[in-house]
Every structure is written in structure tokens, then in C-alpha cells.
Amino acid sequence: MLHTHKLNELQVLLQQQRNIVITTHHKPDGDAMGSSLGLYNALLQLGHEVQVITPNDYGAFLHWMAGNATVIEFERETARATERLAAAELVFCLDFNDLKRVNELGDLILNSGVPTVMIDHHLDPPGFETYTFHNTAASSTCELIYDFLEAIQLKHLVNADVASCLYTGIMTDTGSFRFPATTPKVHRLVAELMEHGANHVFIHQAVYDQMSENVLRFLGHCFSQKLRVLPQYSTAYFMVSAEELEQYQLNTGETEGLVNYALNLQGMRFAALIIDRTKAVKMSFRSKGEVPANAFARQWFEGGGHFNAAGGQSSDSLERTEARFLEALEIFGPQYLLA
Ligand code: 5GP
Ligand code: MN
């Protein structure tokens, strides 16, 4: 259900030129960058001063989007980002709902006392923000940006740049229009985005057909050497070491689709990727149907997320994390994964 708070006030606020910062979650994905740059390209047309600040870097397959060259990465340019944030009169927080998920950037936003707008589709928003546009039923934050622009009478700002950014996030967050949240409304919205100039052929190629040779060879290595299957729990997973990431010289975002392949395997209903990111072991979980991936992440790996797509982390070694994962499955499996 759509939940909004003080939209009328926000609509009035945006009628004057403002200094605006748009930010999104850690390691931004297609929906995070699509919604941020989509909103950026819309607000720019009203004469606002707009700056997108990401917590850190993101996949090169997203660098083609209009406005990408203006983005500041907080981790790389902390002083410049802090300066822009200090001047902001309004901060948009897109595709996340808890400032804890953006680390130091979140603390800065909170301590600055600047009004915030949260536009998001994740569960359980703690409610840090001044203005709200939240709907857990939405396919993506990009879908919500379109609804938001419509709600505050700014739909006319959707030009080809905005449409291309929003198409991207809807495409990536719906697994190319296949996940349950891909409603008839989403297809109608996508049709409108195409009418406004989103080129689906170009976008699919730009996002999905830019794999480097290293990545393809890494995937081959994972498929042949790293896949582990637990048929008794309809579960398959990959475990990747820091050495392997180093060996294949993988960049940010290049392991993103890997977990889905485990779920492609016939009969699987739960899949995981356990990956050693040096600072911590990061985990991705995906499920089909009535298997609550987010509950699993929350209960055992300090995480959360959507029902069928969630994540978490562990400060243990890779091997210890795998052992804990298997222990967790001994409890979770009989509850949710027995045929
Ligand atoms: P991914 O596997 O792509 O990193 O994350 C899948 C989904 O799970 C994302 O939509 C994200 O919101 C959520 N997620 C990933 N990691 C965490 C985490 O550590 N905590 C919470 N609460 N959610 C997470
Ligand atoms: Mn999203």
C-alpha cells in the first residue's frame, strides 16, 4: 500500500529553486542509480541545483545514464560530498529507508537536520524522514519516482533521459519483468516510458551485454567448481573467496547476478551467494514462492530485505560462515523447504 506524508507541503517547497541532494544506498544497483538519476534529470528542468551523492561506487554497466558524470561518490570525494550536503535545503533518500544503511553519509544527513524525502519500496521503514512516499508493493523505486512525479503534478518532466533511467531500475529490480511485483500497471508504465523515449534495445544491451571476459570466465569457474547443491532443502549456493575475486579482477557489481543462477537450477527454491569482501563476508539470498529469504537473513545474518531477495553479512571467516549457513538451514529447511 502507498504511504505518503506531507506531499502537499513538499510540492509547494519544490515550486521555488532549491539546493537539492539526492542519495541512495550502499553499492548502488540499477534501481538505486535509475531512480537517483531519473529524479535528477527531472528536477534539473525546474532550475533546482541538484547533486547526486552515492555512498560508494557502482557498476560500469550503469555509467551510460544521463547525468552520471556529475555524480559524487562519498567514499572517494568525502570533502566535496560533505560540502554539497552542508549547502542542501532538501535531501532525497531513494531505494532505502534506514539511514543506518548508508553509514557515515547517514550520520551526516541525520546530524545536519536538513529536511529529507524518503522514496522507497523496502519493508519496515523506521521513519527518519520528513516527507514520505513509500510502497512495499511497488516493483522498484523507479516505479515510485514516476508515481511521485505524477502525485506532485510534475509528470510532464518525464523526458527521454528520465524515462531511460526509470526503465533501467524497473528492468533490473523486476529481473527483466518476471518477478511477482511486475503488475499490469508496471507494464503500462513501461509502455509510457517507451513513448517518452526509453529505448529498450539500447538499455538491455547497455546493462546486460557488457560483460568483460574476466567476468564470463569467473562465472564459468563458479558454475563448474563452486556450485553446491543441497537437494534435500531445494537449496543451491556459491561460496567465493577474496583470492578468487582478486584472481579474476572483479569490479563492483560484477558478481551481482551470480546468486540467481543457483535459483535457475531445476527444483531449487532457495539460493545463496556467500562472498568474502575482506572487510566482511557478504551474503545474498534469493527464493521462490513462500520461502522468506528476508526472515532467514534477519534471523541469522544481521540482514533483511524483500521476501524473495535479501542480504546479510557475517564477521566470521568464510568457512565459519558457511558452517553457520548450513546450521541455519537445518532449522530453516524443515520449516520452509521440505517438499
Ligand atoms: P543483494 O543480494 O542484491 O545485495 O540484496 C538484495 C536485497 O536485500 C536488496 O534489495 C537489499 O535491500 C537487501 N539487503 C541486502 N543486504 C542487506 C542487509 O545487510 N540488511 C538489510 N536490511 N537488507 C539487505
Ligand atoms: Mn529497489
CSV table of C-alpha atoms and ligand atoms in Angstrom, one decimal:
chain,number,residue,atom,x,y,z
A,1,MET,CA,0.0,0.0,0.0
A,2,LEU,CA,1.2,3.5,-0.8
A,3,HIS,CA,2.0,5.6,2.2
A,4,THR,CA,2.6,9.3,1.8
A,5,HIS,CA,3.3,12.1,4.3
A,6,LYS,CA,3.2,15.9,3.8
A,7,LEU,CA,3.3,15.7,0.0
A,8,ASN,CA,1.4,19.0,-0.4
A,9,GLU,CA,4.0,20.8,1.6
A,10,LEU,CA,6.8,19.2,-0.4
A,11,GLN,CA,5.0,20.2,-3.7
A,12,VAL,CA,5.0,23.9,-2.5
A,13,LEU,CA,8.6,23.7,-1.4
A,14,LEU,CA,9.7,22.5,-4.9
A,15,GLN,CA,8.0,25.4,-6.5
A,16,GLN,CA,11.0,27.6,-5.6
A,17,GLN,CA,14.5,26.8,-6.7
A,18,ARG,CA,16.3,24.8,-4.1
A,19,ASN,CA,19.6,23.3,-3.4
A,20,ILE,CA,18.9,19.6,-3.5
A,21,VAL,CA,20.9,16.5,-2.8
A,22,ILE,CA,19.8,13.0,-3.9
A,23,THR,CA,21.3,10.0,-2.3
A,24,THR,CA,20.8,6.3,-2.4
A,25,HIS,CA,22.0,3.1,-0.8
A,26,HIS,CA,25.5,1.5,-0.4
A,27,LYS,CA,26.8,-0.1,-3.6
A,28,PRO,CA,24.0,1.3,-5.7
A,29,ASP,CA,22.3,-1.1,-8.2
A,30,GLY,CA,20.2,-0.4,-11.3
A,31,ASP,CA,17.2,0.8,-9.3
A,32,ALA,CA,19.3,3.0,-7.0
A,33,MET,CA,21.0,4.8,-9.9
A,34,GLY,CA,18.0,4.7,-12.2
A,35,SER,CA,15.8,6.4,-9.5
A,36,SER,CA,18.5,8.9,-8.4
A,37,LEU,CA,19.5,10.0,-12.0
A,38,GLY,CA,15.8,9.8,-13.1
A,39,LEU,CA,14.8,12.2,-10.4
A,40,TYR,CA,18.0,14.3,-11.0
A,41,ASN,CA,17.1,14.7,-14.7
A,42,ALA,CA,13.6,15.7,-13.8
A,43,LEU,CA,14.3,18.3,-11.1
A,44,LEU,CA,17.1,19.9,-13.2
A,45,GLN,CA,14.4,21.1,-15.6
A,46,LEU,CA,12.9,23.2,-12.9
A,47,GLY,CA,16.1,25.1,-12.3
A,48,HIS,CA,17.0,23.5,-9.0
A,49,GLU,CA,20.6,23.0,-8.0
A,50,VAL,CA,20.7,19.2,-7.9
A,51,GLN,CA,23.6,16.9,-6.8
A,52,VAL,CA,23.5,13.1,-6.7
A,53,ILE,CA,25.8,11.6,-4.0
A,54,THR,CA,26.3,7.9,-3.7
A,55,PRO,CA,27.9,6.3,-0.7
A,56,ASN,CA,30.4,4.5,-2.9
A,57,ASP,CA,31.0,3.2,-6.5
A,58,TYR,CA,28.7,1.2,-8.7
A,59,GLY,CA,28.8,-1.0,-11.8
A,60,ALA,CA,30.2,0.4,-15.1
A,61,PHE,CA,27.1,-1.0,-16.8
A,62,LEU,CA,25.2,1.9,-15.2
A,63,HIS,CA,27.6,4.7,-16.3
A,64,TRP,CA,25.8,5.4,-19.6
A,65,MET,CA,22.9,7.1,-17.8
A,66,ALA,CA,22.4,10.9,-18.4
A,67,GLY,CA,24.0,12.9,-15.5
A,68,ASN,CA,26.3,10.1,-14.5
A,69,ALA,CA,29.4,12.3,-14.9
A,70,THR,CA,28.1,14.7,-12.2
A,71,VAL,CA,27.7,12.0,-9.5
A,72,ILE,CA,29.9,12.4,-6.4
A,73,GLU,CA,31.0,9.2,-4.6
A,74,PHE,CA,31.1,10.0,-0.9
A,75,GLU,CA,33.8,7.4,-0.2
A,76,ARG,CA,36.1,8.8,-2.9
A,77,GLU,CA,35.4,12.5,-2.5
A,78,THR,CA,34.3,12.9,1.1
A,79,ALA,CA,35.2,16.6,1.4
A,80,ARG,CA,33.3,17.7,-1.7
A,81,ALA,CA,30.3,15.5,-0.8
A,82,THR,CA,30.2,16.9,2.7
A,83,GLU,CA,30.4,20.5,1.4
A,84,ARG,CA,27.5,19.8,-1.0
A,85,LEU,CA,25.5,18.2,1.7
A,86,ALA,CA,26.0,21.2,4.1
A,87,ALA,CA,24.5,23.5,1.5
A,88,ALA,CA,21.5,21.3,0.8
A,89,GLU,CA,18.0,22.5,1.7
A,90,LEU,CA,16.4,19.1,0.9
A,91,VAL,CA,17.8,15.6,0.7
A,92,PHE,CA,16.1,12.8,-1.2
A,93,CYS,CA,16.8,9.3,0.1
A,94,LEU,CA,16.0,6.8,-2.6
A,95,ASP,CA,15.7,3.0,-2.6
A,96,PHE,CA,16.5,2.6,1.1
A,97,ASN,CA,14.6,3.6,4.2
A,98,ASP,CA,17.1,3.4,7.1
A,99,LEU,CA,20.0,5.9,7.3
A,100,LYS,CA,22.0,3.2,9.0
A,101,ARG,CA,22.3,1.5,5.6
A,102,VAL,CA,24.4,4.5,4.3
A,103,ASN,CA,26.9,4.6,7.1
A,104,GLU,CA,28.8,7.9,7.7
A,105,LEU,CA,26.7,9.6,5.0
A,106,GLY,CA,23.6,8.7,7.0
A,107,ASP,CA,25.1,10.2,10.2
A,108,LEU,CA,25.9,13.4,8.3
A,109,ILE,CA,22.3,13.7,6.9
A,110,LEU,CA,20.8,13.0,10.4
A,111,ASN,CA,23.1,15.5,12.2
A,112,SER,CA,22.5,18.2,9.6
A,113,GLY,CA,18.8,18.4,10.5
A,114,VAL,CA,18.0,19.1,6.8
A,115,PRO,CA,14.5,18.0,5.7
A,116,THR,CA,14.5,14.6,4.0
A,117,VAL,CA,12.3,12.9,1.4
A,118,MET,CA,12.2,9.1,1.6
A,119,ILE,CA,11.0,7.3,-1.6
A,120,ASP,CA,11.3,3.6,-1.3
A,121,HIS,CA,9.8,0.1,-1.6
A,122,HIS,CA,11.6,-1.9,1.2
A,123,LEU,CA,9.9,-3.3,4.2
A,124,ASP,CA,9.8,-1.8,7.8
A,125,PRO,CA,10.7,1.9,7.4
A,126,PRO,CA,11.8,3.2,10.8
A,127,GLY,CA,10.6,6.7,9.9
A,128,PHE,CA,13.6,9.1,10.0
A,129,GLU,CA,12.3,11.2,7.2
A,130,THR,CA,10.3,14.5,6.9
A,131,TYR,CA,8.4,13.6,3.7
A,132,THR,CA,7.3,10.1,2.8
A,133,PHE,CA,6.5,8.3,-0.5
A,134,HIS,CA,6.7,4.6,0.4
A,135,ASN,CA,5.1,1.4,-1.1
A,136,THR,CA,6.3,-2.1,-0.4
A,137,ALA,CA,4.1,-3.4,-3.2
A,138,ALA,CA,6.0,-1.4,-5.8
A,139,SER,CA,8.3,-3.2,-8.2
A,140,SER,CA,11.0,-0.7,-7.8
A,141,THR,CA,11.9,2.7,-6.6
A,142,CYS,CA,11.9,3.8,-10.2
A,143,GLU,CA,8.2,3.0,-10.5
A,144,LEU,CA,7.7,5.1,-7.4
A,145,ILE,CA,9.6,8.1,-8.8
A,146,TYR,CA,7.1,8.1,-11.7
A,147,ASP,CA,4.2,7.9,-9.3
A,148,PHE,CA,5.8,10.6,-7.1
A,149,LEU,CA,6.2,13.0,-10.1
A,150,GLU,CA,2.6,12.3,-11.0
A,151,ALA,CA,1.4,12.9,-7.5
A,152,ILE,CA,3.1,16.3,-7.2
A,153,GLN,CA,2.0,17.4,-10.7
A,154,LEU,CA,5.4,17.0,-12.3
A,155,LYS,CA,4.8,14.1,-14.7
A,156,HIS,CA,5.4,16.5,-17.7
A,157,LEU,CA,9.2,16.4,-16.7
A,158,VAL,CA,9.5,12.8,-17.9
A,159,ASN,CA,11.6,13.2,-21.0
A,160,ALA,CA,13.8,10.6,-22.8
A,161,ASP,CA,16.6,10.9,-20.2
A,162,VAL,CA,14.2,10.5,-17.2
A,163,ALA,CA,12.4,7.7,-19.0
A,164,SER,CA,15.6,5.8,-19.8
A,165,CYS,CA,16.8,6.0,-16.2
A,166,LEU,CA,13.4,4.8,-14.8
A,167,TYR,CA,13.1,2.0,-17.3
A,168,THR,CA,16.5,0.7,-16.2
A,169,GLY,CA,15.6,0.4,-12.5
A,170,ILE,CA,12.3,-1.2,-13.2
A,171,MET,CA,14.0,-3.7,-15.6
A,172,THR,CA,16.8,-4.6,-13.1
A,173,ASP,CA,14.6,-4.8,-10.0
A,174,THR,CA,11.9,-7.0,-11.7
A,175,GLY,CA,14.5,-9.4,-13.1
A,176,SER,CA,13.5,-8.1,-16.6
A,177,PHE,CA,9.8,-8.1,-15.9
A,178,ARG,CA,9.4,-11.5,-14.4
A,179,PHE,CA,9.2,-11.1,-10.6
A,180,PRO,CA,5.7,-11.1,-8.9
A,181,ALA,CA,5.7,-7.3,-8.4
A,182,THR,CA,5.6,-6.9,-12.3
A,183,THR,CA,1.9,-6.0,-12.4
A,184,PRO,CA,-0.1,-4.9,-15.4
A,185,LYS,CA,0.4,-1.3,-14.0
A,186,VAL,CA,4.2,-1.8,-14.4
A,187,HIS,CA,3.8,-2.9,-18.0
A,188,ARG,CA,1.6,0.1,-18.7
A,189,LEU,CA,4.1,2.4,-17.1
A,190,VAL,CA,6.9,0.8,-19.1
A,191,ALA,CA,4.9,1.4,-22.3
A,192,GLU,CA,4.6,5.1,-21.3
A,193,LEU,CA,8.4,5.3,-20.6
A,194,MET,CA,9.0,3.9,-24.1
A,195,GLU,CA,6.6,6.5,-25.6
A,196,HIS,CA,8.7,9.2,-23.8
A,197,GLY,CA,11.9,7.9,-25.4
A,198,ALA,CA,13.3,5.0,-23.4
A,199,ASN,CA,15.0,2.7,-25.9
A,200,HIS,CA,14.6,-0.8,-24.5
A,201,VAL,CA,17.0,-2.4,-27.0
A,202,PHE,CA,19.8,0.1,-26.1
A,203,ILE,CA,19.1,-0.2,-22.4
A,204,HIS,CA,19.1,-4.0,-22.3
A,205,GLN,CA,22.3,-4.1,-24.2
A,206,ALA,CA,24.0,-1.4,-22.1
A,207,VAL,CA,23.1,-3.2,-18.8
A,208,TYR,CA,23.3,-6.9,-19.7
A,209,ASP,CA,25.6,-7.3,-22.7
A,210,GLN,CA,28.7,-5.5,-21.4
A,211,MET,CA,30.3,-8.4,-19.6
A,212,SER,CA,34.1,-8.5,-19.6
A,213,GLU,CA,35.9,-11.6,-20.5
A,214,ASN,CA,37.1,-11.9,-16.9
A,215,VAL,CA,33.5,-12.0,-15.6
A,216,LEU,CA,32.4,-14.6,-18.1
A,217,ARG,CA,35.4,-16.8,-17.1
A,218,PHE,CA,34.7,-16.2,-13.4
A,219,LEU,CA,31.1,-17.3,-13.9
A,220,GLY,CA,32.4,-20.4,-15.7
A,221,HIS,CA,34.7,-21.1,-12.7
A,222,CYS,CA,31.8,-20.7,-10.3
A,223,PHE,CA,29.4,-22.9,-12.3
A,224,SER,CA,32.0,-25.8,-12.6
A,225,GLN,CA,33.8,-25.5,-9.3
A,226,LYS,CA,31.8,-23.6,-6.7
A,227,LEU,CA,28.2,-24.6,-7.0
A,228,ARG,CA,27.0,-26.6,-4.1
A,229,VAL,CA,23.6,-28.3,-4.2
A,230,LEU,CA,21.5,-29.5,-1.2
A,231,PRO,CA,18.6,-31.3,-2.9
A,232,GLN,CA,17.1,-32.2,0.5
A,233,TYR,CA,16.4,-28.5,1.1
A,234,SER,CA,15.9,-27.4,-2.6
A,235,THR,CA,18.9,-25.1,-2.0
A,236,ALA,CA,21.9,-24.3,-4.1
A,237,TYR,CA,24.7,-21.8,-3.2
A,238,PHE,CA,28.0,-20.4,-4.3
A,239,MET,CA,30.9,-19.5,-2.0
A,240,VAL,CA,33.6,-17.2,-3.3
A,241,SER,CA,36.9,-16.3,-1.6
A,242,ALA,CA,38.7,-13.0,-1.6
A,243,GLU,CA,41.5,-14.7,-3.6
A,244,GLU,CA,39.1,-15.6,-6.4
A,245,LEU,CA,37.8,-12.1,-6.6
A,246,GLU,CA,41.4,-10.9,-6.8
A,247,GLN,CA,42.3,-13.6,-9.4
A,248,TYR,CA,39.5,-12.6,-11.8
A,249,GLN,CA,39.9,-8.9,-11.0
A,250,LEU,CA,36.2,-8.3,-10.5
A,251,ASN,CA,34.9,-4.8,-10.1
A,252,THR,CA,31.9,-3.5,-8.2
A,253,GLY,CA,28.6,-5.0,-9.3
A,254,GLU,CA,30.2,-7.8,-11.4
A,255,THR,CA,29.1,-10.6,-9.0
A,256,GLU,CA,25.5,-9.2,-8.8
A,257,GLY,CA,23.7,-11.8,-11.0
A,258,LEU,CA,25.6,-14.8,-9.7
A,259,VAL,CA,23.2,-15.9,-7.0
A,260,ASN,CA,20.3,-16.0,-9.5
A,261,TYR,CA,21.9,-18.8,-11.4
A,262,ALA,CA,21.7,-21.1,-8.4
A,263,LEU,CA,18.0,-20.5,-8.4
A,264,ASN,CA,17.8,-21.3,-12.1
A,265,LEU,CA,18.6,-24.9,-11.3
A,266,GLN,CA,15.6,-27.2,-11.6
A,267,GLY,CA,13.8,-27.8,-8.3
A,268,MET,CA,15.6,-25.1,-6.3
A,269,ARG,CA,13.6,-22.8,-4.1
A,270,PHE,CA,16.4,-21.1,-2.1
A,271,ALA,CA,19.7,-19.8,-3.2
A,272,ALA,CA,22.7,-18.1,-1.6
A,273,LEU,CA,25.9,-16.4,-2.5
A,274,ILE,CA,28.5,-16.2,0.3
A,275,ILE,CA,31.3,-13.9,-0.7
A,276,ASP,CA,34.4,-12.8,1.1
A,277,ARG,CA,34.6,-9.0,0.7
A,278,THR,CA,37.7,-8.9,3.0
A,279,LYS,CA,36.1,-6.3,5.5
A,280,ALA,CA,33.2,-8.8,6.0
A,281,VAL,CA,31.6,-11.8,4.5
A,282,LYS,CA,28.6,-10.6,2.4
A,283,MET,CA,25.6,-12.8,1.7
A,284,SER,CA,22.9,-12.6,-0.9
A,285,PHE,CA,19.7,-14.7,-0.6
A,286,ARG,CA,17.1,-15.4,-3.3
A,287,SER,CA,14.0,-17.6,-3.0
A,288,LYS,CA,10.9,-18.7,-4.9
A,289,GLY,CA,7.3,-18.6,-3.7
A,290,GLU,CA,6.6,-18.8,0.0
A,291,VAL,CA,10.2,-19.1,1.2
A,292,PRO,CA,11.0,-16.0,3.3
A,293,ALA,CA,14.6,-15.0,2.3
A,294,ASN,CA,14.4,-11.8,4.4
A,295,ALA,CA,13.4,-13.7,7.6
A,296,PHE,CA,16.4,-16.0,7.0
A,297,ALA,CA,18.7,-13.0,6.5
A,298,ARG,CA,17.3,-11.2,9.6
A,299,GLN,CA,17.4,-14.2,11.9
A,300,TRP,CA,20.9,-15.5,11.2
A,301,PHE,CA,22.9,-12.9,9.3
A,302,GLU,CA,22.2,-9.4,10.6
A,303,GLY,CA,20.4,-8.6,7.4
A,304,GLY,CA,17.0,-8.2,5.8
A,305,GLY,CA,15.4,-7.2,2.5
A,306,HIS,CA,12.5,-8.3,0.4
A,307,PHE,CA,10.6,-11.5,0.8
A,308,ASN,CA,12.3,-13.2,-2.2
A,309,ALA,CA,15.5,-11.2,-2.3
A,310,ALA,CA,17.5,-10.4,0.8
A,311,GLY,CA,21.0,-10.0,2.0
A,312,GLY,CA,23.1,-10.0,5.2
A,313,GLN,CA,26.7,-10.2,6.5
A,314,SER,CA,29.0,-12.1,8.8
A,315,SER,CA,32.2,-11.1,10.6
A,316,ASP,CA,33.3,-14.8,10.8
A,317,SER,CA,35.7,-16.4,8.3
A,318,LEU,CA,34.3,-17.7,5.0
A,319,GLU,CA,34.4,-21.3,6.2
A,320,ARG,CA,32.8,-20.5,9.6
A,321,THR,CA,30.1,-18.5,7.8
A,322,GLU,CA,29.4,-21.5,5.5
A,323,ALA,CA,29.1,-23.7,8.6
A,324,ARG,CA,26.7,-21.3,10.2
A,325,PHE,CA,24.7,-21.1,7.0
A,326,LEU,CA,24.4,-24.9,7.0
A,327,GLU,CA,23.4,-24.9,10.7
A,328,ALA,CA,20.7,-22.2,9.9
A,329,LEU,CA,19.4,-24.4,7.1
A,330,GLU,CA,19.0,-27.3,9.5
A,331,ILE,CA,16.4,-25.1,11.2
A,332,PHE,CA,15.0,-23.1,8.3
A,333,GLY,CA,14.9,-26.1,5.8
A,334,PRO,CA,12.4,-28.2,7.7
A,335,GLN,CA,10.2,-25.1,8.3
A,336,TYR,CA,10.1,-23.9,4.7
A,337,LEU,CA,12.0,-26.1,2.3
A,338,LEU,CA,10.7,-29.6,2.6
A,339,ALA,CA,8.7,-30.6,-0.5
B,1,5GP,P1,21.7,-8.1,-2.7
B,1,5GP,O1,21.7,-9.5,-2.6
B,1,5GP,O2,21.4,-7.7,-4.1
B,1,5GP,O3,22.9,-7.4,-2.1
B,1,5GP,O4,20.5,-7.5,-1.9
B,1,5GP,C1,19.2,-8.0,-2.1
B,1,5GP,C2,18.2,-7.2,-1.3
B,1,5GP,O5,18.4,-7.4,0.1
B,1,5GP,C3,18.4,-5.7,-1.5
B,1,5GP,O6,17.1,-5.2,-2.0
B,1,5GP,C4,18.6,-5.1,-0.2
B,1,5GP,O7,17.7,-4.2,0.2
B,1,5GP,C5,18.5,-6.2,0.8
B,1,5GP,N1,19.7,-6.3,1.6
B,1,5GP,C6,21.0,-6.7,1.2
B,1,5GP,N2,21.8,-6.7,2.3
B,1,5GP,C7,21.1,-6.3,3.4
B,1,5GP,C8,21.5,-6.0,4.7
B,1,5GP,O8,22.6,-6.2,5.2
B,1,5GP,N3,20.5,-5.6,5.5
B,1,5GP,C9,19.2,-5.4,5.1
B,1,5GP,N4,18.3,-5.0,5.9
B,1,5GP,N5,18.9,-5.6,3.8
B,1,5GP,C10,19.8,-6.0,3.0
B,2,MN,MN,15.0,-1.2,-5.4
